[in-house]
Amino acid sequence: MRCLTLLLVAALLACAQSRRPRIAVAGIMHESNSFSSVKTRLADFGVRRGEEIPRDYAVTSHEVAGYLEGARKFDFEAVPLLMANATPSGPVTDEALNALTAELIQRLKAAAPLDGLLLALHGAMVTE
C-alpha cells in the first residue's frame, strides 16, 4: 500500500499545476486451479463496466474500494473502466483472456487522456 501511495502522490504532483489527475481503475481477476480440467470461459466471468464498478465495489473490502477511497483522499479522478472476476476454477481459456484484455485496451484508449492506471489483479490466474 505504501508503494501505491507514493505512486499516486507522484502522479498528483506531476499534474497538480494543470488539472486534476485522471487515473483509470480496472482489473481481471481469477484464482486458477491448474489441477482442474474444467476451463474458465468468458461466460464464467462477472464483468462490471464504467459506473457499475463504484456502485458495486465502493463499500466492500476489495482493493478497488481502496482505489476509490484513494481518489477521494488524494483528489484525483478515478475513471472506472472494467472489472472482471470469476469463481476459482481451472485455467482461463485463451478466448476469455483475449476478449477481456481487448475490451480493457479499447476502454483505456476511449478514456484518454489518462495519467495512470490502477489494476486489481488479485489471484493466481493461469491461462491455456
Short mmCIF file of C-alpha atoms in Angstrom, two decimals:
data_model
loop_
_atom_site.label_atom_id
_atom_site.label_comp_id
_atom_site.label_asym_id
_atom_site.label_seq_id
_atom_site.Cartn_x
_atom_site.Cartn_y
_atom_site.Cartn_z
CA MET A 1 0.00 0.00 0.00
CA ARG A 2 2.90 2.33 0.70
CA CYS A 3 4.21 1.97 -2.88
CA LEU A 4 0.72 2.65 -4.21
CA THR A 5 0.51 5.79 -2.08
CA LEU A 6 3.88 7.01 -3.35
CA LEU A 7 2.87 6.33 -6.96
CA LEU A 8 -0.37 8.24 -6.52
CA VAL A 9 1.36 11.17 -4.84
CA ALA A 10 3.89 11.34 -7.69
CA ALA A 11 1.08 11.36 -10.26
CA LEU A 12 -0.75 14.05 -8.32
CA LEU A 13 2.33 16.25 -8.09
CA ALA A 14 3.04 15.88 -11.80
CA CYS A 15 -0.46 17.04 -12.68
CA ALA A 16 -1.13 19.44 -9.81
CA GLN A 17 -0.40 22.58 -11.75
CA SER A 18 -2.55 21.88 -14.79
CA ARG A 19 -5.54 19.72 -13.89
CA ARG A 20 -6.90 17.04 -11.62
CA PRO A 21 -5.21 13.70 -12.47
CA ARG A 22 -7.32 11.05 -14.19
CA ILE A 23 -6.45 7.53 -13.05
CA ALA A 24 -8.14 4.53 -14.66
CA VAL A 25 -9.37 1.69 -12.45
CA ALA A 26 -9.63 -1.81 -13.89
CA GLY A 27 -8.97 -5.47 -13.21
CA ILE A 28 -9.19 -9.02 -14.45
CA MET A 29 -9.14 -11.48 -11.58
CA HIS A 30 -9.20 -15.24 -11.24
CA GLU A 31 -7.78 -17.77 -8.82
CA SER A 32 -6.91 -20.70 -11.08
CA ASN A 33 -6.57 -24.33 -10.08
CA SER A 34 -4.20 -25.85 -12.61
CA PHE A 35 -5.20 -29.35 -11.47
CA SER A 36 -8.79 -28.79 -12.60
CA SER A 37 -9.75 -29.93 -16.10
CA VAL A 38 -12.72 -27.51 -16.13
CA LYS A 39 -11.70 -24.44 -18.14
CA THR A 40 -12.83 -20.98 -17.13
CA ARG A 41 -14.66 -19.45 -20.09
CA LEU A 42 -15.63 -15.86 -20.81
CA ALA A 43 -19.21 -16.63 -19.75
CA ASP A 44 -17.89 -17.61 -16.29
CA PHE A 45 -16.69 -14.06 -15.61
CA GLY A 46 -18.84 -11.47 -13.94
CA VAL A 47 -17.99 -8.21 -15.67
CA ARG A 48 -18.67 -4.70 -14.41
CA ARG A 49 -18.16 -1.70 -16.64
CA GLY A 50 -17.96 2.04 -16.00
CA GLU A 51 -20.17 3.31 -13.20
CA GLU A 52 -21.19 -0.23 -12.23
CA ILE A 53 -17.74 -0.52 -10.63
CA PRO A 54 -18.06 2.15 -7.91
CA ARG A 55 -21.69 1.15 -7.38
CA ASP A 56 -20.74 -2.50 -6.70
CA TYR A 57 -17.28 -2.16 -5.13
CA ALA A 58 -17.15 1.13 -3.19
CA VAL A 59 -18.43 -0.26 0.12
CA THR A 60 -16.57 -3.57 0.01
CA SER A 61 -13.22 -4.74 1.38
CA HIS A 62 -11.92 -5.15 -2.18
CA GLU A 63 -8.77 -3.39 -3.39
CA VAL A 64 -10.93 -1.44 -5.84
CA ALA A 65 -12.69 0.11 -2.84
CA GLY A 66 -9.24 1.25 -1.72
CA TYR A 67 -8.56 2.78 -5.13
CA LEU A 68 -11.84 4.69 -4.94
CA GLU A 69 -11.13 5.83 -1.40
CA GLY A 70 -7.66 6.94 -2.53
CA ALA A 71 -9.25 9.02 -5.28
CA ARG A 72 -11.30 10.89 -2.69
CA LYS A 73 -8.43 11.23 -0.24
CA PHE A 74 -5.83 12.40 -2.79
CA ASP A 75 -8.26 14.32 -5.02
CA PHE A 76 -7.78 12.50 -8.29
CA GLU A 77 -10.47 11.42 -10.70
CA ALA A 78 -10.98 7.65 -10.66
CA VAL A 79 -12.05 6.54 -14.13
CA PRO A 80 -13.70 3.11 -13.74
CA LEU A 81 -13.27 1.03 -16.87
CA LEU A 82 -13.64 -2.74 -16.43
CA MET A 83 -13.66 -5.26 -13.59
CA ALA A 84 -13.93 -8.94 -14.40
CA ASN A 85 -13.73 -11.85 -11.98
CA ALA A 86 -14.70 -15.49 -11.96
CA THR A 87 -15.18 -18.11 -9.28
CA PRO A 88 -11.99 -20.14 -8.72
CA SER A 89 -11.78 -22.93 -11.27
CA GLY A 90 -9.47 -24.36 -13.92
CA PRO A 91 -7.26 -22.35 -16.28
CA VAL A 92 -8.76 -19.40 -18.16
CA THR A 93 -9.30 -20.03 -21.87
CA ASP A 94 -7.32 -18.01 -24.38
CA GLU A 95 -10.63 -16.79 -25.81
CA ALA A 96 -11.68 -15.35 -22.43
CA LEU A 97 -8.33 -13.71 -21.73
CA ASN A 98 -8.11 -12.23 -25.23
CA ALA A 99 -11.68 -10.87 -25.10
CA LEU A 100 -11.21 -9.29 -21.67
CA THR A 101 -7.82 -7.74 -22.43
CA ALA A 102 -9.05 -6.45 -25.81
CA GLU A 103 -12.01 -4.77 -24.12
CA LEU A 104 -9.77 -3.30 -21.44
CA ILE A 105 -7.38 -1.87 -24.06
CA GLN A 106 -10.31 -0.43 -26.02
CA ARG A 107 -11.69 1.21 -22.88
CA LEU A 108 -8.27 2.63 -21.98
CA LYS A 109 -7.97 4.21 -25.42
CA ALA A 110 -11.51 5.61 -25.22
CA ALA A 111 -10.86 7.13 -21.78
CA ALA A 112 -7.72 9.01 -22.84
CA PRO A 113 -6.10 11.18 -21.72
CA LEU A 114 -5.17 9.32 -18.55
CA ASP A 115 -2.42 9.98 -16.05
CA GLY A 116 -2.22 6.47 -14.64
CA LEU A 117 -3.80 3.06 -14.23
CA LEU A 118 -4.65 1.12 -11.10
CA LEU A 119 -5.07 -2.58 -11.88
CA ALA A 120 -6.65 -5.05 -9.48
CA LEU A 121 -5.06 -8.36 -10.43
CA HIS A 122 -5.56 -10.37 -7.26
CA GLY A 123 -5.39 -14.10 -7.84
CA ALA A 124 -3.05 -16.60 -9.43
CA MET A 125 -4.56 -16.63 -12.89
CA VAL A 126 -3.35 -19.41 -15.15
CA THR A 127 -4.28 -19.40 -18.82
CA GLU A 128 -4.18 -22.04 -21.52
#
